[in-house]
PDB file of C-alpha atoms in Angstrom:
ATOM      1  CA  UNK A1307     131.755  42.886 111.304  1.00 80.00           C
ATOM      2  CA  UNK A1308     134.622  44.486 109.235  1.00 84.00           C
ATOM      3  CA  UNK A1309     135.197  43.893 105.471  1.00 90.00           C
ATOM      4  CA  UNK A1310     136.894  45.508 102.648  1.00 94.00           C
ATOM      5  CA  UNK A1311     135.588  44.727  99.176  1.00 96.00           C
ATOM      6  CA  UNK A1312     137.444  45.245  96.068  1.00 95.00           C
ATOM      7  CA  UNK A1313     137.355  45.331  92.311  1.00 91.00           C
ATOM      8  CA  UNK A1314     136.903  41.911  90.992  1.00 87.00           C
ATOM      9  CA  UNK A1315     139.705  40.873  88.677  1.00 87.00           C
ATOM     10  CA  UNK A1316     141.122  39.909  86.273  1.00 94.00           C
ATOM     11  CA  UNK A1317     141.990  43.641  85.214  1.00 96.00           C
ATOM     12  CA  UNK A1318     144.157  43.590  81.940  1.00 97.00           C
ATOM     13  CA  UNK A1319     145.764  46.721  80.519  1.00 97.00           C
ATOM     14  CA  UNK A1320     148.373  47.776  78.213  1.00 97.00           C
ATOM     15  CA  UNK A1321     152.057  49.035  79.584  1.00 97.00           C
ATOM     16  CA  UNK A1322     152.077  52.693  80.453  1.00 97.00           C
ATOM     17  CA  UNK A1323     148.090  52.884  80.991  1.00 97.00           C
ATOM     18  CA  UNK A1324     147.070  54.323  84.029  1.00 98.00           C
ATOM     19  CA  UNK A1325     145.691  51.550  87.002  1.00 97.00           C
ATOM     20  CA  UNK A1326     143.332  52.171  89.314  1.00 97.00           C
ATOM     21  CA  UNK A1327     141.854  49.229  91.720  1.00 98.00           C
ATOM     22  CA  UNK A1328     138.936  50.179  93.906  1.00 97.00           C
ATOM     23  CA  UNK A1329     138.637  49.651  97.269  1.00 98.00           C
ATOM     24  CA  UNK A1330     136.341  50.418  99.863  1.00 97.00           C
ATOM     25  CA  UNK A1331     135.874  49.119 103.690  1.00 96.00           C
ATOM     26  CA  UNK A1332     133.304  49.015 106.786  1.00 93.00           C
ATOM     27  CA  UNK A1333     134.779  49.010 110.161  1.00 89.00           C
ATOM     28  CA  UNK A1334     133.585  49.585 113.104  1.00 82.00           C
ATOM     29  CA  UNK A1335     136.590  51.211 114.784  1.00 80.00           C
ATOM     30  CA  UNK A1336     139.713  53.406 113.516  1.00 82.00           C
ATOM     31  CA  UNK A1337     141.422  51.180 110.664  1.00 90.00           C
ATOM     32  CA  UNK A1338     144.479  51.155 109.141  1.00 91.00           C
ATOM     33  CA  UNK A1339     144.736  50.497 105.665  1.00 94.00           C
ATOM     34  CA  UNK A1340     147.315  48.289 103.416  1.00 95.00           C
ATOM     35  CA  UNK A1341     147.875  47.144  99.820  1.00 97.00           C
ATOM     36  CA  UNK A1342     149.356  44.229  99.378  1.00 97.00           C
ATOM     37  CA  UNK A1343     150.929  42.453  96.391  1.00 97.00           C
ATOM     38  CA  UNK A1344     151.404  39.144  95.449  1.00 95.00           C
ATOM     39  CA  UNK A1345     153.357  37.696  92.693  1.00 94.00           C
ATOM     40  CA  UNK A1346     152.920  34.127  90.784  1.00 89.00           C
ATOM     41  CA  UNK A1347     153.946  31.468  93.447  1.00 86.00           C
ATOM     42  CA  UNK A1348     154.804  34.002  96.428  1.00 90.00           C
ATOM     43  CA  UNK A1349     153.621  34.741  99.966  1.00 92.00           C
ATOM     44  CA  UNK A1350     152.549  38.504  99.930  1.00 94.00           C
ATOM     45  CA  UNK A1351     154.500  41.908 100.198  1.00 95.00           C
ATOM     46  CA  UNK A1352     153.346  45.130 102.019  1.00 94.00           C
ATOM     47  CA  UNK A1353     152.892  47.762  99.341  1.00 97.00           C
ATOM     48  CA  UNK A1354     151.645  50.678 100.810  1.00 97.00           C
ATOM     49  CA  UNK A1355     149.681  51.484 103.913  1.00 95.00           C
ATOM     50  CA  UNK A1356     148.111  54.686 105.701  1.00 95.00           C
ATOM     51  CA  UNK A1357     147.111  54.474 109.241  1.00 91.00           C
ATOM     52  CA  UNK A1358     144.286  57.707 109.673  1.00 91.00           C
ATOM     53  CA  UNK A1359     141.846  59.731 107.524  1.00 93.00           C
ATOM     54  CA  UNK A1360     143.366  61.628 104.678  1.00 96.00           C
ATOM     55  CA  UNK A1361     146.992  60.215 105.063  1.00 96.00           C
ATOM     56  CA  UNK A1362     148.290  58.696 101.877  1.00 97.00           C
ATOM     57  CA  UNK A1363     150.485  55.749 101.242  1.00 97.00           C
ATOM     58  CA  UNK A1364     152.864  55.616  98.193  1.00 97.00           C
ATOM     59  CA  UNK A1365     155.281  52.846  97.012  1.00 97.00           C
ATOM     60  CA  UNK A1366     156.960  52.274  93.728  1.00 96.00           C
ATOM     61  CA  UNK A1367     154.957  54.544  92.003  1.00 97.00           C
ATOM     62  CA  UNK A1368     151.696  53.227  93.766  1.00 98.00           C
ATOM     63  CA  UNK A1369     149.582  55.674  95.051  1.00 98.00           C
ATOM     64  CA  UNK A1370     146.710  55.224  97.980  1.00 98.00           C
ATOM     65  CA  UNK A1371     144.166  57.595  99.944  1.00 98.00           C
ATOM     66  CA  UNK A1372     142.715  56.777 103.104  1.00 97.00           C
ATOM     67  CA  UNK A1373     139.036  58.609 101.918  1.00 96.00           C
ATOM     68  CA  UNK A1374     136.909  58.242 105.843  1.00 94.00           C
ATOM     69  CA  UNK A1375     134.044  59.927 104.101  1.00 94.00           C
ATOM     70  CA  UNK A1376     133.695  57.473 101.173  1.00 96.00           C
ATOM     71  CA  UNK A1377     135.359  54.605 103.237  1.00 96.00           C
ATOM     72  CA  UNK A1378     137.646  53.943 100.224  1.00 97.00           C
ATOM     73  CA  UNK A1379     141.461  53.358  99.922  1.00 98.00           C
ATOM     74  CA  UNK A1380     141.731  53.164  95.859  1.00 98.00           C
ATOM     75  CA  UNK A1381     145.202  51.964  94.235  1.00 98.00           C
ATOM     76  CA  UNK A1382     146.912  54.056  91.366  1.00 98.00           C
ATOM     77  CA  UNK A1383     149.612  54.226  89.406  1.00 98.00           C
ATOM     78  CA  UNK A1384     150.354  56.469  86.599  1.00 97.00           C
ATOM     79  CA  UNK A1385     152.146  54.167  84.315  1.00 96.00           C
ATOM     80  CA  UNK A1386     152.154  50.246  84.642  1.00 97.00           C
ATOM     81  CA  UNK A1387     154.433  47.989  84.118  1.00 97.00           C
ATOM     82  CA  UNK A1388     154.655  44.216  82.890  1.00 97.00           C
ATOM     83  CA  UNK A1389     156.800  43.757  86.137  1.00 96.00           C
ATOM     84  CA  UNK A1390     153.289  44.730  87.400  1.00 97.00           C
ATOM     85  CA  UNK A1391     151.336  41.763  87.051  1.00 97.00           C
ATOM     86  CA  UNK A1392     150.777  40.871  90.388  1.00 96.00           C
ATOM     87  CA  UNK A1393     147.383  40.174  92.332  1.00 96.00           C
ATOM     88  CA  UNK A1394     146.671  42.642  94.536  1.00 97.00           C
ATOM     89  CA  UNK A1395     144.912  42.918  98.087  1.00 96.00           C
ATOM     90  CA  UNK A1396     143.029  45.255 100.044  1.00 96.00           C
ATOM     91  CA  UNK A1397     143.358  44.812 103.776  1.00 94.00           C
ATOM     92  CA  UNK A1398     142.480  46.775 107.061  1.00 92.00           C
ATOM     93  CA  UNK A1399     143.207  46.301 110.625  1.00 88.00           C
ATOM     94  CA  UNK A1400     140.810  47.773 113.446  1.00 79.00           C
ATOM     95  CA  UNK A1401     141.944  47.884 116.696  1.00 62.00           C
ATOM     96  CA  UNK A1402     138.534  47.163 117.779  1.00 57.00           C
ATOM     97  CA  UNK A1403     139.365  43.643 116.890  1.00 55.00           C
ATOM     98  CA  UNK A1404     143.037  43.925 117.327  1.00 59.00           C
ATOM     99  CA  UNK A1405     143.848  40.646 116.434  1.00 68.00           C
ATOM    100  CA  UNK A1406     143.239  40.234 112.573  1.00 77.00           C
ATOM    101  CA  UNK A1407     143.732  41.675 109.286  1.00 86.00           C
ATOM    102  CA  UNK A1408     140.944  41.726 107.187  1.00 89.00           C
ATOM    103  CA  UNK A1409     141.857  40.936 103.633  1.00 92.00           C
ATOM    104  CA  UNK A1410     139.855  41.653 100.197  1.00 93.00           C
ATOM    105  CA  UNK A1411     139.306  38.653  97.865  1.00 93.00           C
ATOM    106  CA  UNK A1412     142.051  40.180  95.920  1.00 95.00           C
ATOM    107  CA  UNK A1413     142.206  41.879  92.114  1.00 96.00           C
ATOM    108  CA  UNK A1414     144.362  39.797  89.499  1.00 95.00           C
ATOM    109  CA  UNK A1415     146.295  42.270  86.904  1.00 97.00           C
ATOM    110  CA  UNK A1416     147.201  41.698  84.140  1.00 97.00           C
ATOM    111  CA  UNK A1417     149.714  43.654  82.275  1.00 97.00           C
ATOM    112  CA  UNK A1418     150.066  43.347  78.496  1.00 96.00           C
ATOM    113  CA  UNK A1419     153.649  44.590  76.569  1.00 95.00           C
TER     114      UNK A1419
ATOM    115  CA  UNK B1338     168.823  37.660 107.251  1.00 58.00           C
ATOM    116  CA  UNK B1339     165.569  38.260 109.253  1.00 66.00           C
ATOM    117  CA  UNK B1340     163.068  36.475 107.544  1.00 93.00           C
ATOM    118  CA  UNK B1341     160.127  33.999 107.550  1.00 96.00           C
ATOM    119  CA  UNK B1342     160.935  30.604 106.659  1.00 96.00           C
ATOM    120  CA  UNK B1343     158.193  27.616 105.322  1.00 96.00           C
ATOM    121  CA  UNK B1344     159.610  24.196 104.246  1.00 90.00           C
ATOM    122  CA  UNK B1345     159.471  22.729 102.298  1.00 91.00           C
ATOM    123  CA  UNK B1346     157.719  24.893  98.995  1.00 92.00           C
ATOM    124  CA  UNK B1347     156.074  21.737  97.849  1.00 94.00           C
ATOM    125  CA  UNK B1348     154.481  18.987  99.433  1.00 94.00           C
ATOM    126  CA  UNK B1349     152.796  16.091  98.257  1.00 93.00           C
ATOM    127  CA  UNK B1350     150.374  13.589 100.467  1.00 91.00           C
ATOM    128  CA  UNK B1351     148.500  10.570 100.246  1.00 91.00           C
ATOM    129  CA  UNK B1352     145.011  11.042 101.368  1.00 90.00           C
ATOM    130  CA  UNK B1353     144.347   9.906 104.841  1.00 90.00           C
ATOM    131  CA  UNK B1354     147.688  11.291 106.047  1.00 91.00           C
ATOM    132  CA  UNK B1355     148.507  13.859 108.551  1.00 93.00           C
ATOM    133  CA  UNK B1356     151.088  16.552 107.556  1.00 94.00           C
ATOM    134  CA  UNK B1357     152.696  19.032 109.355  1.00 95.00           C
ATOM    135  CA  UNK B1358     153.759  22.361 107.606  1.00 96.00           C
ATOM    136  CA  UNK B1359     156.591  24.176 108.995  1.00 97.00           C
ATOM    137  CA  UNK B1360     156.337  27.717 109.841  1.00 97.00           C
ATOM    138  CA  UNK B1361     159.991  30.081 111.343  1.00 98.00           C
ATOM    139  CA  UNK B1362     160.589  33.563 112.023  1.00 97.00           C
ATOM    140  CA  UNK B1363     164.083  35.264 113.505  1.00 96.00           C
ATOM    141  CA  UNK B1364     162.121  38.862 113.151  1.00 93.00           C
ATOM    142  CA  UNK B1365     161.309  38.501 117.426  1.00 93.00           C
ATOM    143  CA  UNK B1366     157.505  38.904 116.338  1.00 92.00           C
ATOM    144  CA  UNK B1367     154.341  38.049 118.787  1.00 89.00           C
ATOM    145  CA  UNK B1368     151.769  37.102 116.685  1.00 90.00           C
ATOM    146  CA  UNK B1369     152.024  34.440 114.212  1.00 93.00           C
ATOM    147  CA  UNK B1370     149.014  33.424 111.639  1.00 94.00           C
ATOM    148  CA  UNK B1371     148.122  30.865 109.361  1.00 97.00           C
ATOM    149  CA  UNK B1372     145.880  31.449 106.058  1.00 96.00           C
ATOM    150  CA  UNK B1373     144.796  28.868 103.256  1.00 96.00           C
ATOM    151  CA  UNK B1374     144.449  30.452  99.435  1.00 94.00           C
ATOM    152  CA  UNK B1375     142.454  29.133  97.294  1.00 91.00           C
ATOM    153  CA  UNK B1376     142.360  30.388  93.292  1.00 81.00           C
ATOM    154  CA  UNK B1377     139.840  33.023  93.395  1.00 75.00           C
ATOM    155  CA  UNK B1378     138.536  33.276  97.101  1.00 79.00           C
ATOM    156  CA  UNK B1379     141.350  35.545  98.766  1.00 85.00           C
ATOM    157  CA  UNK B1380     143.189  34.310 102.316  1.00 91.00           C
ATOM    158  CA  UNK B1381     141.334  32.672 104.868  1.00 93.00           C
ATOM    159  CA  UNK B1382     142.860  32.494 108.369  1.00 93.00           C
ATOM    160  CA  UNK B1383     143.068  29.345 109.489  1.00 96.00           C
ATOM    161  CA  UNK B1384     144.590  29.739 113.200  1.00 96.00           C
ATOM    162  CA  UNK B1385     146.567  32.574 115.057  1.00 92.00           C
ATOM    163  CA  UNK B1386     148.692  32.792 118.073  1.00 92.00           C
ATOM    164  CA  UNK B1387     149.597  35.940 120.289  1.00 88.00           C
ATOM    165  CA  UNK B1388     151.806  34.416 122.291  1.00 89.00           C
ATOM    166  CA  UNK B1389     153.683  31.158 123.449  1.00 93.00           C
ATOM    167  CA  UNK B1390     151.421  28.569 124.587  1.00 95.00           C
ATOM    168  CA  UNK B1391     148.548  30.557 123.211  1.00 93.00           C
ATOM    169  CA  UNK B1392     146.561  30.252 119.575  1.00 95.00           C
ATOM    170  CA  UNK B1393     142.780  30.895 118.512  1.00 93.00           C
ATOM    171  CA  UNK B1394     141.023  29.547 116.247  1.00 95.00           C
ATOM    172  CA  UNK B1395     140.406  31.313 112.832  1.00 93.00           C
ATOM    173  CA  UNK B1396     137.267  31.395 110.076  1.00 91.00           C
ATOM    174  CA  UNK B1397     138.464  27.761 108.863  1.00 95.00           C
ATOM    175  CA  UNK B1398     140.134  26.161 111.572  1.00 96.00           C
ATOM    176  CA  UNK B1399     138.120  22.583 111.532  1.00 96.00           C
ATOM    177  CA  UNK B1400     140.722  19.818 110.325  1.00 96.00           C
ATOM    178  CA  UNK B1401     143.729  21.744 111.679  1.00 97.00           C
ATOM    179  CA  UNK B1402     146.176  22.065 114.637  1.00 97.00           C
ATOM    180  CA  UNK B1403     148.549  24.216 115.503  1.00 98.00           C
ATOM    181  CA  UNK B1404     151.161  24.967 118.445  1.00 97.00           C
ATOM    182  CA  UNK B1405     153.085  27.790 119.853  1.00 97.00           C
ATOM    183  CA  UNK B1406     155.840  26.105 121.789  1.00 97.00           C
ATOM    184  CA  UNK B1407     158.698  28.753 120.930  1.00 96.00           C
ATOM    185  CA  UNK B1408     157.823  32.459 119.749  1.00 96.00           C
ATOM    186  CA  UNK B1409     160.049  31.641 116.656  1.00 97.00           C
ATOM    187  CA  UNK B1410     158.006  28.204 115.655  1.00 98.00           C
ATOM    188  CA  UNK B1411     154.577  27.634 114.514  1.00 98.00           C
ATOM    189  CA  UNK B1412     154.130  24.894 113.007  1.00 98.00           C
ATOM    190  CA  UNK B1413     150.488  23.638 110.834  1.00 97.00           C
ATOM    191  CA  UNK B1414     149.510  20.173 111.044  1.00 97.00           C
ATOM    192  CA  UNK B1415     146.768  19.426 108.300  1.00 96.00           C
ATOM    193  CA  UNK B1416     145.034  16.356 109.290  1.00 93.00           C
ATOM    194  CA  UNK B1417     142.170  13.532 107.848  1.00 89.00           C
ATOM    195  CA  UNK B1418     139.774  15.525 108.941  1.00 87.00           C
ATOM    196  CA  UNK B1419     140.347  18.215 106.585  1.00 88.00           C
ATOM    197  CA  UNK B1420     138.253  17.723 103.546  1.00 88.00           C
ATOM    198  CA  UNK B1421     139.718  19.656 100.975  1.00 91.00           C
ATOM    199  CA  UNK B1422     143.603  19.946 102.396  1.00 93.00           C
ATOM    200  CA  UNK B1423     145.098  20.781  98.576  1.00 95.00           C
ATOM    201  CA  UNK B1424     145.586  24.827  98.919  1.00 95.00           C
ATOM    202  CA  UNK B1425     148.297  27.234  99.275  1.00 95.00           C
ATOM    203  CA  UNK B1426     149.082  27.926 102.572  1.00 97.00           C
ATOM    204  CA  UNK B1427     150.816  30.967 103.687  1.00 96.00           C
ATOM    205  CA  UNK B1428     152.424  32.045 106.925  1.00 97.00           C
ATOM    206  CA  UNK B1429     152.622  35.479 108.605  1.00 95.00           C
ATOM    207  CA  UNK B1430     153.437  37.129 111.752  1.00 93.00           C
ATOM    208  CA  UNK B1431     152.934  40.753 113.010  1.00 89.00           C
ATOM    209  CA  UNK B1432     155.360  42.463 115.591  1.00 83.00           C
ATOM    210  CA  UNK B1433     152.394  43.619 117.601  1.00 72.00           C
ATOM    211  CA  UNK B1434     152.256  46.924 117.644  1.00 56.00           C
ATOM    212  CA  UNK B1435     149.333  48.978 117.077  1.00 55.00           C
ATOM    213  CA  UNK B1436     149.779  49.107 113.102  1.00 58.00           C
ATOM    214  CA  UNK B1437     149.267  45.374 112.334  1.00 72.00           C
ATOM    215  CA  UNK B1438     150.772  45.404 109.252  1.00 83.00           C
ATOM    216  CA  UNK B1439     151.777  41.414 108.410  1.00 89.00           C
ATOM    217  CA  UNK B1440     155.231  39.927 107.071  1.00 92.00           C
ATOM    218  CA  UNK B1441     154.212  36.913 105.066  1.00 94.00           C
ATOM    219  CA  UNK B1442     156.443  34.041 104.615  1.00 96.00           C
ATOM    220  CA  UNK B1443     156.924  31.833 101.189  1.00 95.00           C
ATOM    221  CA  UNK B1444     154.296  29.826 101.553  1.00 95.00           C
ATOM    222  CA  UNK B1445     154.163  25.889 101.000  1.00 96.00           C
ATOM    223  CA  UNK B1446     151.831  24.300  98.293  1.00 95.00           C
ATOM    224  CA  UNK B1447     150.176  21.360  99.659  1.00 95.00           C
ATOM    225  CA  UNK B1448     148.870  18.921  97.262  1.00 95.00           C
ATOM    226  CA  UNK B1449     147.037  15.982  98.805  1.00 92.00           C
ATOM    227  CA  UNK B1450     146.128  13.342  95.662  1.00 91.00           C
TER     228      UNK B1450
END
């Protein structure tokens, strides 16, 4: 079946360093591919997403590649933030299920002043 | 405001008791989904509906229940039967179009002592 697997966290950096959180997938159809973020106590928030091969998402300075030949959708950002300290998740959706999202355990970051 | 609503935030239960978590949406979505978070092990879906008067069962559905009476409602009743009931529980719903990116409500913490 489908799964995305992704960096296990916690990832702590310093503010201004630059982030990346891998992330790659199986699926047996055509995903789409999302980022989402969730901060202490919240439900999540769509970050980014990119729905075909080579298309790339970008949000708030986040930065994501749908990669078909490495089946990887890495996260970036130049610069973090403390306001970045979030966990972040990985997710696809396959219309070959078309019901679900898949969702990544999820990478815990840590961002240090 | 078109949001996703869950009441209350908190909740606390005796063991042994049923409890039913409260789920809204004015955003005119289809689908509707429930997922438990536990510290460390991602979301788990629990139970999702389509449509009214329809739902399927998720990865964890044993010691749930769920109904789809109204498109806006879909309410989570955790019950005895479910061993380990204290979790984060989150709500979403997708508008059901081919990009199934998810709107997540809240979220209610369940503690069951």
């Amino acid at each position: 079946g489908d799964s995305v697997t992704q960096m296990e966290g916690p990832v702590t950096l310093s503010e201004e360093a630059f982030l990346t959180i891998n992330c790659t997938y199986t699926a047996t159809g055509y995903p789409s591919l999302f980022w989402y973020v969730q901060y202490p106590g919240e439900g999540l928030q769509l970050l980014l997403k990119a729905t075909k091969a080579d298309d790339k998402g970008s949000n708030k300075g986040f930065e994501a590649t749908y990669r078909k030949e490495t089946t990887s959708f890495h996260l970036e950002k130049g610069s973090v933030q403390v306001s970045d300290s979030a966990v972040y998740f990985c997710a696809l959706s396959d219309l070959v299920w078309d019901d679900k999202i898949i969702f990544g355990k999820g990478t815990r970051l840590h961002i240090l002043p | 405001d078109g949001g996703i609503t869950q009441s209350p935030k908190y909740l606390f239960r005796k063991e042994g008791q049923n409890v039913t978590l409260s789920c809204e949406q004015n955003l005119n979505h289809d689908a509707m989904y429930w997922y438990r978070q536990d510290p460390g092990q991602g979301l788990r879906l629990i139970y999702y509906s389509q449509i009214v008067n329809d739902f399927q069962k998720g990865d964890i559905a044993e010691g749930y229940s769920v109904s789809r009476e109204k498109k806006e409602s879909f309410p989570l009743t955790v019950t005895s039967a479910q061993k380990n009931p204290t979790a984060f529980y989150l709500c979403a719903t997708t508008p059901g179009t081919s990009v199934y990116e998810q709107y997540f409500g809240p979220g209610t913490r369940l503690t069951v002592t």
